[in-house]
mmCIF file with all atom_site columns, C-alpha atoms in Angstrom:
data_model
loop_
_atom_site.group_PDB
_atom_site.id
_atom_site.type_symbol
_atom_site.label_atom_id
_atom_site.label_alt_id
_atom_site.label_comp_id
_atom_site.label_asym_id
_atom_site.label_entity_id
_atom_site.label_seq_id
_atom_site.pdbx_PDB_ins_code
_atom_site.Cartn_x
_atom_site.Cartn_y
_atom_site.Cartn_z
_atom_site.occupancy
_atom_site.B_iso_or_equiv
_atom_site.pdbx_formal_charge
_atom_site.auth_seq_id
_atom_site.auth_comp_id
_atom_site.auth_asym_id
_atom_site.auth_atom_id
_atom_site.pdbx_PDB_model_num
ATOM 1   C CA . UNK A 1 1   ? 160.525 115.541 129.793 1.00 47.00 ? 1   UNK A CA 1
ATOM 2   C CA . UNK A 1 2   ? 157.149 114.874 128.256 1.00 47.00 ? 2   UNK A CA 1
ATOM 3   C CA . UNK A 1 3   ? 155.857 111.260 128.565 1.00 58.00 ? 3   UNK A CA 1
ATOM 4   C CA . UNK A 1 4   ? 152.408 111.966 126.929 1.00 77.00 ? 4   UNK A CA 1
ATOM 5   C CA . UNK A 1 5   ? 151.488 112.893 123.433 1.00 83.00 ? 5   UNK A CA 1
ATOM 6   C CA . UNK A 1 6   ? 149.780 115.944 124.871 1.00 87.00 ? 6   UNK A CA 1
ATOM 7   C CA . UNK A 1 7   ? 151.860 118.965 125.773 1.00 90.00 ? 7   UNK A CA 1
ATOM 8   C CA . UNK A 1 8   ? 150.796 122.449 126.911 1.00 93.00 ? 8   UNK A CA 1
ATOM 9   C CA . UNK A 1 9   ? 152.001 126.011 127.528 1.00 94.00 ? 9   UNK A CA 1
ATOM 10  C CA . UNK A 1 10  ? 150.471 126.439 130.997 1.00 95.00 ? 10  UNK A CA 1
ATOM 11  C CA . UNK A 1 11  ? 153.627 127.563 132.690 1.00 94.00 ? 11  UNK A CA 1
ATOM 12  C CA . UNK A 1 12  ? 154.048 130.352 130.012 1.00 94.00 ? 12  UNK A CA 1
ATOM 13  C CA . UNK A 1 13  ? 150.435 131.356 130.438 1.00 95.00 ? 13  UNK A CA 1
ATOM 14  C CA . UNK A 1 14  ? 150.804 131.573 134.191 1.00 95.00 ? 14  UNK A CA 1
ATOM 15  C CA . UNK A 1 15  ? 153.928 133.627 133.740 1.00 94.00 ? 15  UNK A CA 1
ATOM 16  C CA . UNK A 1 16  ? 152.062 136.014 131.473 1.00 92.00 ? 16  UNK A CA 1
ATOM 17  C CA . UNK A 1 17  ? 149.127 136.257 133.773 1.00 91.00 ? 17  UNK A CA 1
ATOM 18  C CA . UNK A 1 18  ? 150.975 138.351 136.382 1.00 88.00 ? 18  UNK A CA 1
ATOM 19  C CA . UNK A 1 19  ? 153.068 135.372 137.401 1.00 90.00 ? 19  UNK A CA 1
ATOM 20  C CA . UNK A 1 20  ? 150.072 133.433 138.658 1.00 93.00 ? 20  UNK A CA 1
ATOM 21  C CA . UNK A 1 21  ? 151.307 130.715 141.116 1.00 94.00 ? 21  UNK A CA 1
ATOM 22  C CA . UNK A 1 22  ? 150.593 127.024 140.627 1.00 94.00 ? 22  UNK A CA 1
ATOM 23  C CA . UNK A 1 23  ? 148.433 127.130 143.735 1.00 93.00 ? 23  UNK A CA 1
ATOM 24  C CA . UNK A 1 24  ? 146.321 129.951 142.484 1.00 94.00 ? 24  UNK A CA 1
ATOM 25  C CA . UNK A 1 25  ? 145.640 128.173 139.303 1.00 95.00 ? 25  UNK A CA 1
ATOM 26  C CA . UNK A 1 26  ? 144.907 124.909 141.208 1.00 95.00 ? 26  UNK A CA 1
ATOM 27  C CA . UNK A 1 27  ? 142.428 126.846 143.408 1.00 93.00 ? 27  UNK A CA 1
ATOM 28  C CA . UNK A 1 28  ? 140.572 128.275 140.417 1.00 94.00 ? 28  UNK A CA 1
ATOM 29  C CA . UNK A 1 29  ? 140.217 124.913 138.775 1.00 95.00 ? 29  UNK A CA 1
ATOM 30  C CA . UNK A 1 30  ? 139.496 122.909 141.972 1.00 93.00 ? 30  UNK A CA 1
ATOM 31  C CA . UNK A 1 31  ? 142.502 120.560 141.934 1.00 95.00 ? 31  UNK A CA 1
ATOM 32  C CA . UNK A 1 32  ? 145.539 120.254 144.068 1.00 92.00 ? 32  UNK A CA 1
ATOM 33  C CA . UNK A 1 33  ? 148.917 121.999 143.268 1.00 91.00 ? 33  UNK A CA 1
ATOM 34  C CA . UNK A 1 34  ? 150.424 118.585 142.713 1.00 91.00 ? 34  UNK A CA 1
ATOM 35  C CA . UNK A 1 35  ? 148.061 118.044 139.842 1.00 94.00 ? 35  UNK A CA 1
ATOM 36  C CA . UNK A 1 36  ? 148.989 121.340 138.132 1.00 95.00 ? 36  UNK A CA 1
ATOM 37  C CA . UNK A 1 37  ? 152.672 120.457 138.540 1.00 94.00 ? 37  UNK A CA 1
ATOM 38  C CA . UNK A 1 38  ? 152.037 116.994 136.929 1.00 93.00 ? 38  UNK A CA 1
ATOM 39  C CA . UNK A 1 39  ? 150.143 118.539 133.939 1.00 95.00 ? 39  UNK A CA 1
ATOM 40  C CA . UNK A 1 40  ? 152.836 121.279 133.454 1.00 94.00 ? 40  UNK A CA 1
ATOM 41  C CA . UNK A 1 41  ? 155.644 118.644 133.541 1.00 91.00 ? 41  UNK A CA 1
ATOM 42  C CA . UNK A 1 42  ? 153.758 116.524 130.950 1.00 89.00 ? 42  UNK A CA 1
ATOM 43  C CA . UNK A 1 43  ? 153.417 113.672 133.454 1.00 90.00 ? 43  UNK A CA 1
ATOM 44  C CA . UNK A 1 44  ? 149.613 113.761 133.453 1.00 92.00 ? 44  UNK A CA 1
ATOM 45  C CA . UNK A 1 45  ? 146.921 114.418 130.660 1.00 92.00 ? 45  UNK A CA 1
ATOM 46  C CA . UNK A 1 46  ? 143.981 116.153 132.341 1.00 94.00 ? 46  UNK A CA 1
ATOM 47  C CA . UNK A 1 47  ? 140.443 115.140 131.810 1.00 94.00 ? 47  UNK A CA 1
ATOM 48  C CA . UNK A 1 48  ? 138.561 117.132 129.131 1.00 95.00 ? 48  UNK A CA 1
ATOM 49  C CA . UNK A 1 49  ? 136.576 118.868 131.939 1.00 95.00 ? 49  UNK A CA 1
ATOM 50  C CA . UNK A 1 50  ? 139.861 119.962 133.699 1.00 96.00 ? 50  UNK A CA 1
ATOM 51  C CA . UNK A 1 51  ? 141.365 120.982 130.298 1.00 95.00 ? 51  UNK A CA 1
ATOM 52  C CA . UNK A 1 52  ? 138.424 123.187 129.678 1.00 96.00 ? 52  UNK A CA 1
ATOM 53  C CA . UNK A 1 53  ? 138.490 124.814 133.104 1.00 95.00 ? 53  UNK A CA 1
ATOM 54  C CA . UNK A 1 54  ? 142.285 125.599 132.814 1.00 96.00 ? 54  UNK A CA 1
ATOM 55  C CA . UNK A 1 55  ? 141.730 127.157 129.295 1.00 96.00 ? 55  UNK A CA 1
ATOM 56  C CA . UNK A 1 56  ? 138.829 129.269 130.676 1.00 95.00 ? 56  UNK A CA 1
ATOM 57  C CA . UNK A 1 57  ? 141.091 130.777 133.360 1.00 95.00 ? 57  UNK A CA 1
ATOM 58  C CA . UNK A 1 58  ? 143.296 132.175 130.589 1.00 94.00 ? 58  UNK A CA 1
ATOM 59  C CA . UNK A 1 59  ? 140.270 132.996 128.134 1.00 94.00 ? 59  UNK A CA 1
ATOM 60  C CA . UNK A 1 60  ? 141.692 130.769 125.484 1.00 94.00 ? 60  UNK A CA 1
ATOM 61  C CA . UNK A 1 61  ? 140.602 127.721 123.551 1.00 94.00 ? 61  UNK A CA 1
ATOM 62  C CA . UNK A 1 62  ? 141.787 124.243 124.243 1.00 94.00 ? 62  UNK A CA 1
ATOM 63  C CA . UNK A 1 63  ? 143.937 124.111 121.013 1.00 93.00 ? 63  UNK A CA 1
ATOM 64  C CA . UNK A 1 64  ? 145.693 127.192 122.104 1.00 93.00 ? 64  UNK A CA 1
ATOM 65  C CA . UNK A 1 65  ? 146.795 125.697 125.505 1.00 94.00 ? 65  UNK A CA 1
ATOM 66  C CA . UNK A 1 66  ? 147.025 121.900 124.811 1.00 94.00 ? 66  UNK A CA 1
ATOM 67  C CA . UNK A 1 67  ? 148.827 120.384 121.690 1.00 92.00 ? 67  UNK A CA 1
ATOM 68  C CA . UNK A 1 68  ? 148.697 116.839 120.464 1.00 89.00 ? 68  UNK A CA 1
ATOM 69  C CA . UNK A 1 69  ? 151.718 115.213 119.080 1.00 81.00 ? 69  UNK A CA 1
ATOM 70  C CA . UNK A 1 70  ? 151.433 111.548 118.288 1.00 77.00 ? 70  UNK A CA 1
ATOM 71  C CA . UNK A 1 71  ? 155.150 111.187 118.029 1.00 73.00 ? 71  UNK A CA 1
ATOM 72  C CA . UNK A 1 72  ? 155.452 111.464 121.751 1.00 67.00 ? 72  UNK A CA 1
ATOM 73  C CA . UNK A 1 73  ? 152.877 108.580 122.212 1.00 62.00 ? 73  UNK A CA 1
ATOM 74  C CA . UNK A 1 74  ? 154.361 105.895 124.523 1.00 55.00 ? 74  UNK A CA 1
ATOM 75  C CA . UNK B 2 1   ? 159.088 115.667 147.089 1.00 82.00 ? 1   UNK B CA 1
ATOM 76  C CA . UNK B 2 2   ? 155.389 116.402 147.025 1.00 85.00 ? 2   UNK B CA 1
ATOM 77  C CA . UNK B 2 3   ? 153.054 115.860 150.022 1.00 87.00 ? 3   UNK B CA 1
ATOM 78  C CA . UNK B 2 4   ? 151.431 112.822 148.343 1.00 88.00 ? 4   UNK B CA 1
ATOM 79  C CA . UNK B 2 5   ? 154.820 111.162 147.619 1.00 91.00 ? 5   UNK B CA 1
ATOM 80  C CA . UNK B 2 6   ? 155.901 111.736 151.252 1.00 92.00 ? 6   UNK B CA 1
ATOM 81  C CA . UNK B 2 7   ? 152.548 110.417 152.518 1.00 92.00 ? 7   UNK B CA 1
ATOM 82  C CA . UNK B 2 8   ? 152.867 107.261 150.400 1.00 93.00 ? 8   UNK B CA 1
ATOM 83  C CA . UNK B 2 9   ? 156.363 106.750 151.502 1.00 94.00 ? 9   UNK B CA 1
ATOM 84  C CA . UNK B 2 10  ? 155.393 107.138 155.148 1.00 94.00 ? 10  UNK B CA 1
ATOM 85  C CA . UNK B 2 11  ? 152.565 104.716 154.674 1.00 93.00 ? 11  UNK B CA 1
ATOM 86  C CA . UNK B 2 12  ? 154.792 102.109 152.976 1.00 94.00 ? 12  UNK B CA 1
ATOM 87  C CA . UNK B 2 13  ? 157.488 102.239 155.748 1.00 94.00 ? 13  UNK B CA 1
ATOM 88  C CA . UNK B 2 14  ? 154.776 102.141 158.520 1.00 93.00 ? 14  UNK B CA 1
ATOM 89  C CA . UNK B 2 15  ? 153.088 99.217  156.776 1.00 92.00 ? 15  UNK B CA 1
ATOM 90  C CA . UNK B 2 16  ? 156.335 97.209  156.748 1.00 93.00 ? 16  UNK B CA 1
ATOM 91  C CA . UNK B 2 17  ? 157.285 98.041  160.355 1.00 93.00 ? 17  UNK B CA 1
ATOM 92  C CA . UNK B 2 18  ? 153.850 97.457  161.866 1.00 93.00 ? 18  UNK B CA 1
ATOM 93  C CA . UNK B 2 19  ? 153.472 94.120  159.915 1.00 92.00 ? 19  UNK B CA 1
ATOM 94  C CA . UNK B 2 20  ? 156.950 92.938  160.923 1.00 93.00 ? 20  UNK B CA 1
ATOM 95  C CA . UNK B 2 21  ? 156.234 93.682  164.658 1.00 94.00 ? 21  UNK B CA 1
ATOM 96  C CA . UNK B 2 22  ? 152.810 92.121  164.520 1.00 93.00 ? 22  UNK B CA 1
ATOM 97  C CA . UNK B 2 23  ? 154.023 89.053  162.657 1.00 92.00 ? 23  UNK B CA 1
ATOM 98  C CA . UNK B 2 24  ? 156.843 88.499  165.027 1.00 92.00 ? 24  UNK B CA 1
ATOM 99  C CA . UNK B 2 25  ? 154.451 88.811  167.992 1.00 93.00 ? 25  UNK B CA 1
ATOM 100 C CA . UNK B 2 26  ? 151.958 86.344  166.325 1.00 91.00 ? 26  UNK B CA 1
ATOM 101 C CA . UNK B 2 27  ? 154.800 83.846  165.673 1.00 89.00 ? 27  UNK B CA 1
ATOM 102 C CA . UNK B 2 28  ? 155.997 84.092  169.212 1.00 91.00 ? 28  UNK B CA 1
ATOM 103 C CA . UNK B 2 29  ? 152.515 83.372  170.621 1.00 90.00 ? 29  UNK B CA 1
ATOM 104 C CA . UNK B 2 30  ? 152.313 80.584  168.115 1.00 88.00 ? 30  UNK B CA 1
ATOM 105 C CA . UNK B 2 31  ? 155.532 78.881  169.335 1.00 87.00 ? 31  UNK B CA 1
ATOM 106 C CA . UNK B 2 32  ? 154.601 79.408  173.024 1.00 87.00 ? 32  UNK B CA 1
ATOM 107 C CA . UNK B 2 33  ? 151.484 77.338  172.597 1.00 82.00 ? 33  UNK B CA 1
ATOM 108 C CA . UNK B 2 34  ? 150.577 73.794  171.611 1.00 81.00 ? 34  UNK B CA 1
ATOM 109 C CA . UNK B 2 35  ? 147.417 73.845  169.557 1.00 77.00 ? 35  UNK B CA 1
ATOM 110 C CA . UNK B 2 36  ? 144.933 71.243  168.421 1.00 81.00 ? 36  UNK B CA 1
ATOM 111 C CA . UNK B 2 37  ? 143.832 71.429  164.735 1.00 78.00 ? 37  UNK B CA 1
ATOM 112 C CA . UNK B 2 38  ? 140.636 73.406  165.680 1.00 81.00 ? 38  UNK B CA 1
ATOM 113 C CA . UNK B 2 39  ? 142.551 75.793  167.915 1.00 85.00 ? 39  UNK B CA 1
ATOM 114 C CA . UNK B 2 40  ? 145.132 76.279  165.220 1.00 85.00 ? 40  UNK B CA 1
ATOM 115 C CA . UNK B 2 41  ? 142.645 77.450  162.709 1.00 86.00 ? 41  UNK B CA 1
ATOM 116 C CA . UNK B 2 42  ? 141.097 79.675  165.356 1.00 88.00 ? 42  UNK B CA 1
ATOM 117 C CA . UNK B 2 43  ? 144.470 81.264  166.271 1.00 89.00 ? 43  UNK B CA 1
ATOM 118 C CA . UNK B 2 44  ? 145.494 82.031  162.552 1.00 88.00 ? 44  UNK B CA 1
ATOM 119 C CA . UNK B 2 45  ? 141.992 83.185  161.610 1.00 88.00 ? 45  UNK B CA 1
ATOM 120 C CA . UNK B 2 46  ? 142.076 85.562  164.733 1.00 90.00 ? 46  UNK B CA 1
ATOM 121 C CA . UNK B 2 47  ? 145.576 86.685  163.905 1.00 90.00 ? 47  UNK B CA 1
ATOM 122 C CA . UNK B 2 48  ? 144.392 87.704  160.264 1.00 88.00 ? 48  UNK B CA 1
ATOM 123 C CA . UNK B 2 49  ? 141.200 89.318  161.557 1.00 90.00 ? 49  UNK B CA 1
ATOM 124 C CA . UNK B 2 50  ? 143.064 91.314  164.242 1.00 92.00 ? 50  UNK B CA 1
ATOM 125 C CA . UNK B 2 51  ? 145.730 92.539  161.729 1.00 89.00 ? 51  UNK B CA 1
ATOM 126 C CA . UNK B 2 52  ? 143.104 94.864  159.979 1.00 88.00 ? 52  UNK B CA 1
ATOM 127 C CA . UNK B 2 53  ? 142.130 96.944  163.093 1.00 92.00 ? 53  UNK B CA 1
ATOM 128 C CA . UNK B 2 54  ? 145.744 97.049  164.263 1.00 92.00 ? 54  UNK B CA 1
ATOM 129 C CA . UNK B 2 55  ? 146.812 98.304  160.842 1.00 89.00 ? 55  UNK B CA 1
ATOM 130 C CA . UNK B 2 56  ? 143.968 100.755 160.602 1.00 90.00 ? 56  UNK B CA 1
ATOM 131 C CA . UNK B 2 57  ? 144.385 102.226 164.165 1.00 93.00 ? 57  UNK B CA 1
ATOM 132 C CA . UNK B 2 58  ? 148.253 102.497 164.064 1.00 93.00 ? 58  UNK B CA 1
ATOM 133 C CA . UNK B 2 59  ? 148.224 103.963 160.491 1.00 91.00 ? 59  UNK B CA 1
ATOM 134 C CA . UNK B 2 60  ? 145.679 106.653 161.529 1.00 92.00 ? 60  UNK B CA 1
ATOM 135 C CA . UNK B 2 61  ? 148.009 107.577 164.392 1.00 94.00 ? 61  UNK B CA 1
ATOM 136 C CA . UNK B 2 62  ? 151.052 107.660 162.149 1.00 93.00 ? 62  UNK B CA 1
ATOM 137 C CA . UNK B 2 63  ? 149.192 109.660 159.477 1.00 90.00 ? 63  UNK B CA 1
ATOM 138 C CA . UNK B 2 64  ? 148.079 112.184 162.120 1.00 91.00 ? 64  UNK B CA 1
ATOM 139 C CA . UNK B 2 65  ? 151.772 112.515 163.448 1.00 93.00 ? 65  UNK B CA 1
ATOM 140 C CA . UNK B 2 66  ? 152.976 112.920 159.822 1.00 92.00 ? 66  UNK B CA 1
ATOM 141 C CA . UNK B 2 67  ? 150.548 115.721 159.023 1.00 91.00 ? 67  UNK B CA 1
ATOM 142 C CA . UNK B 2 68  ? 151.632 117.574 162.108 1.00 92.00 ? 68  UNK B CA 1
ATOM 143 C CA . UNK B 2 69  ? 155.474 116.974 161.679 1.00 92.00 ? 69  UNK B CA 1
ATOM 144 C CA . UNK B 2 70  ? 155.234 117.807 157.931 1.00 90.00 ? 70  UNK B CA 1
ATOM 145 C CA . UNK B 2 71  ? 153.303 121.018 158.700 1.00 90.00 ? 71  UNK B CA 1
ATOM 146 C CA . UNK B 2 72  ? 156.008 122.039 161.223 1.00 91.00 ? 72  UNK B CA 1
ATOM 147 C CA . UNK B 2 73  ? 159.029 121.279 159.050 1.00 89.00 ? 73  UNK B CA 1
ATOM 148 C CA . UNK B 2 74  ? 157.917 122.151 155.626 1.00 87.00 ? 74  UNK B CA 1
ATOM 149 C CA . UNK B 2 75  ? 154.938 124.480 156.316 1.00 83.00 ? 75  UNK B CA 1
ATOM 150 C CA . UNK B 2 76  ? 153.067 122.249 153.777 1.00 81.00 ? 76  UNK B CA 1
ATOM 151 C CA . UNK B 2 77  ? 149.309 122.062 154.270 1.00 81.00 ? 77  UNK B CA 1
ATOM 152 C CA . UNK B 2 78  ? 147.709 118.707 153.541 1.00 82.00 ? 78  UNK B CA 1
ATOM 153 C CA . UNK B 2 79  ? 145.233 118.821 150.619 1.00 83.00 ? 79  UNK B CA 1
ATOM 154 C CA . UNK B 2 80  ? 141.665 118.984 151.930 1.00 83.00 ? 80  UNK B CA 1
ATOM 155 C CA . UNK B 2 81  ? 140.250 116.910 148.951 1.00 86.00 ? 81  UNK B CA 1
ATOM 156 C CA . UNK B 2 82  ? 141.127 114.364 146.375 1.00 89.00 ? 82  UNK B CA 1
ATOM 157 C CA . UNK B 2 83  ? 141.103 115.531 142.793 1.00 91.00 ? 83  UNK B CA 1
ATOM 158 C CA . UNK B 2 84  ? 140.951 113.552 139.561 1.00 94.00 ? 84  UNK B CA 1
ATOM 159 C CA . UNK B 2 85  ? 144.616 112.573 139.627 1.00 94.00 ? 85  UNK B CA 1
ATOM 160 C CA . UNK B 2 86  ? 144.338 111.333 143.086 1.00 94.00 ? 86  UNK B CA 1
ATOM 161 C CA . UNK B 2 87  ? 141.294 109.304 142.317 1.00 95.00 ? 87  UNK B CA 1
ATOM 162 C CA . UNK B 2 88  ? 142.946 107.782 139.219 1.00 95.00 ? 88  UNK B CA 1
ATOM 163 C CA . UNK B 2 89  ? 146.064 106.773 141.146 1.00 95.00 ? 89  UNK B CA 1
ATOM 164 C CA . UNK B 2 90  ? 143.963 105.385 143.978 1.00 95.00 ? 90  UNK B CA 1
ATOM 165 C CA . UNK B 2 91  ? 141.964 103.346 141.401 1.00 96.00 ? 91  UNK B CA 1
ATOM 166 C CA . UNK B 2 92  ? 145.120 101.849 139.932 1.00 96.00 ? 92  UNK B CA 1
ATOM 167 C CA . UNK B 2 93  ? 146.540 101.215 143.367 1.00 96.00 ? 93  UNK B CA 1
ATOM 168 C CA . UNK B 2 94  ? 143.328 99.369  144.389 1.00 96.00 ? 94  UNK B CA 1
ATOM 169 C CA . UNK B 2 95  ? 143.594 97.191  141.218 1.00 97.00 ? 95  UNK B CA 1
ATOM 170 C CA . UNK B 2 96  ? 147.107 96.241  142.103 1.00 96.00 ? 96  UNK B CA 1
ATOM 171 C CA . UNK B 2 97  ? 146.099 95.361  145.659 1.00 96.00 ? 97  UNK B CA 1
ATOM 172 C CA . UNK B 2 98  ? 143.381 93.144  144.143 1.00 96.00 ? 98  UNK B CA 1
ATOM 173 C CA . UNK B 2 99  ? 145.854 91.365  141.947 1.00 97.00 ? 99  UNK B CA 1
ATOM 174 C CA . UNK B 2 100 ? 148.390 90.811  144.773 1.00 96.00 ? 100 UNK B CA 1
ATOM 175 C CA . UNK B 2 101 ? 145.735 89.634  147.239 1.00 95.00 ? 101 UNK B CA 1
ATOM 176 C CA . UNK B 2 102 ? 144.184 87.299  144.667 1.00 96.00 ? 102 UNK B CA 1
ATOM 177 C CA . UNK B 2 103 ? 147.492 85.726  143.766 1.00 96.00 ? 103 UNK B CA 1
ATOM 178 C CA . UNK B 2 104 ? 148.075 85.175  147.503 1.00 95.00 ? 104 UNK B CA 1
ATOM 179 C CA . UNK B 2 105 ? 144.714 83.694  147.980 1.00 95.00 ? 105 UNK B CA 1
ATOM 180 C CA . UNK B 2 106 ? 145.221 81.258  145.104 1.00 96.00 ? 106 UNK B CA 1
ATOM 181 C CA . UNK B 2 107 ? 148.584 80.394  146.404 1.00 96.00 ? 107 UNK B CA 1
ATOM 182 C CA . UNK B 2 108 ? 147.203 79.673  149.835 1.00 94.00 ? 108 UNK B CA 1
ATOM 183 C CA . UNK B 2 109 ? 144.558 77.401  148.375 1.00 94.00 ? 109 UNK B CA 1
ATOM 184 C CA . UNK B 2 110 ? 147.116 75.671  146.195 1.00 95.00 ? 110 UNK B CA 1
ATOM 185 C CA . UNK B 2 111 ? 149.380 75.079  149.261 1.00 93.00 ? 111 UNK B CA 1
ATOM 186 C CA . UNK B 2 112 ? 146.498 73.221  150.907 1.00 91.00 ? 112 UNK B CA 1
ATOM 187 C CA . UNK B 2 113 ? 145.791 71.179  147.712 1.00 93.00 ? 113 UNK B CA 1
ATOM 188 C CA . UNK B 2 114 ? 149.346 69.969  147.422 1.00 94.00 ? 114 UNK B CA 1
ATOM 189 C CA . UNK B 2 115 ? 149.293 68.890  151.110 1.00 90.00 ? 115 UNK B CA 1
ATOM 190 C CA . UNK B 2 116 ? 150.978 71.736  152.868 1.00 90.00 ? 116 UNK B CA 1
ATOM 191 C CA . UNK B 2 117 ? 150.016 72.493  156.433 1.00 86.00 ? 117 UNK B CA 1
ATOM 192 C CA . UNK B 2 118 ? 147.312 75.076  157.372 1.00 84.00 ? 118 UNK B CA 1
ATOM 193 C CA . UNK B 2 119 ? 150.115 76.959  159.005 1.00 85.00 ? 119 UNK B CA 1
ATOM 194 C CA . UNK B 2 120 ? 151.678 77.660  155.579 1.00 90.00 ? 120 UNK B CA 1
ATOM 195 C CA . UNK B 2 121 ? 148.179 78.417  154.161 1.00 90.00 ? 121 UNK B CA 1
ATOM 196 C CA . UNK B 2 122 ? 147.517 81.048  156.820 1.00 89.00 ? 122 UNK B CA 1
ATOM 197 C CA . UNK B 2 123 ? 150.973 82.529  156.598 1.00 90.00 ? 123 UNK B CA 1
ATOM 198 C CA . UNK B 2 124 ? 150.563 83.053  152.755 1.00 93.00 ? 124 UNK B CA 1
ATOM 199 C CA . UNK B 2 125 ? 147.150 84.664  153.356 1.00 91.00 ? 125 UNK B CA 1
ATOM 200 C CA . UNK B 2 126 ? 148.567 86.997  155.990 1.00 89.00 ? 126 UNK B CA 1
ATOM 201 C CA . UNK B 2 127 ? 151.556 87.879  153.898 1.00 91.00 ? 127 UNK B CA 1
ATOM 202 C CA . UNK B 2 128 ? 149.604 88.468  150.745 1.00 93.00 ? 128 UNK B CA 1
ATOM 203 C CA . UNK B 2 129 ? 147.216 90.941  152.709 1.00 90.00 ? 129 UNK B CA 1
ATOM 204 C CA . UNK B 2 130 ? 150.259 92.948  153.804 1.00 90.00 ? 130 UNK B CA 1
ATOM 205 C CA . UNK B 2 131 ? 151.886 92.561  150.344 1.00 94.00 ? 131 UNK B CA 1
ATOM 206 C CA . UNK B 2 132 ? 148.806 94.036  148.860 1.00 94.00 ? 132 UNK B CA 1
ATOM 207 C CA . UNK B 2 133 ? 148.860 96.907  151.188 1.00 92.00 ? 133 UNK B CA 1
ATOM 208 C CA . UNK B 2 134 ? 152.514 97.492  150.107 1.00 94.00 ? 134 UNK B CA 1
ATOM 209 C CA . UNK B 2 135 ? 151.456 97.311  146.444 1.00 96.00 ? 135 UNK B CA 1
ATOM 210 C CA . UNK B 2 136 ? 149.060 100.118 147.037 1.00 95.00 ? 136 UNK B CA 1
ATOM 211 C CA . UNK B 2 137 ? 151.746 102.362 148.553 1.00 94.00 ? 137 UNK B CA 1
ATOM 212 C CA . UNK B 2 138 ? 154.249 101.509 145.879 1.00 96.00 ? 138 UNK B CA 1
ATOM 213 C CA . UNK B 2 139 ? 151.862 102.148 143.077 1.00 96.00 ? 139 UNK B CA 1
ATOM 214 C CA . UNK B 2 140 ? 150.936 105.508 144.525 1.00 95.00 ? 140 UNK B CA 1
ATOM 215 C CA . UNK B 2 141 ? 154.537 106.502 145.053 1.00 95.00 ? 141 UNK B CA 1
ATOM 216 C CA . UNK B 2 142 ? 155.426 105.322 141.420 1.00 95.00 ? 142 UNK B CA 1
ATOM 217 C CA . UNK B 2 143 ? 152.562 107.221 139.766 1.00 94.00 ? 143 UNK B CA 1
ATOM 218 C CA . UNK B 2 144 ? 153.039 110.400 141.816 1.00 93.00 ? 144 UNK B CA 1
ATOM 219 C CA . UNK B 2 145 ? 156.645 110.408 140.808 1.00 91.00 ? 145 UNK B CA 1
ATOM 220 C CA . UNK B 2 146 ? 156.540 109.200 137.220 1.00 89.00 ? 146 UNK B CA 1
ATOM 221 C CA . UNK B 2 147 ? 153.279 110.538 136.104 1.00 87.00 ? 147 UNK B CA 1
ATOM 222 C CA . UNK B 2 148 ? 150.162 108.622 134.868 1.00 85.00 ? 148 UNK B CA 1
#
């Protein structure tokens, strides 16, 4: 359940990247696993810096990983 | 339940228990003695001052025990650093502590203004300090669970 206007496909990208674990992604972008869990569940919108770090892990642009939908704005 | 949620919950419960035990101890000592006005101020000011080191010391021990027990039971390792989500939640929790303590401070001063005894004033101050601590734990628990 998304509570933010920003959604993402990180879970799908992790799966496609040899089933990368949340902990492995967290280690690569220097955050805790809890933060990756919160981002994937749409409970937290990451800072621009963290968003860039995540997209670089998958060699994608920000628009390919994160999506803005103002209808979800609360 | 994540490590941070469990830590906040343990902190919340320990805050309530430590304060309840400490407060009952202070009240018992208060009822055992007869104070002059000056001694009364000294007694309650001392009780408020002593609460902080008591809370810090006991919470350090409880946190240490929690880390060990959690590691044994769930094999979960405590995060070695705070990331941006932790810092954001900490900031919000500190703001809530500030609001609760400020409200308690104003209420305690108001109690004196409307002619209540210093005993009431010190009790409100003491309670607002611990309620502020509880506000920190509840805020952390809420945001870790519901998102921010």
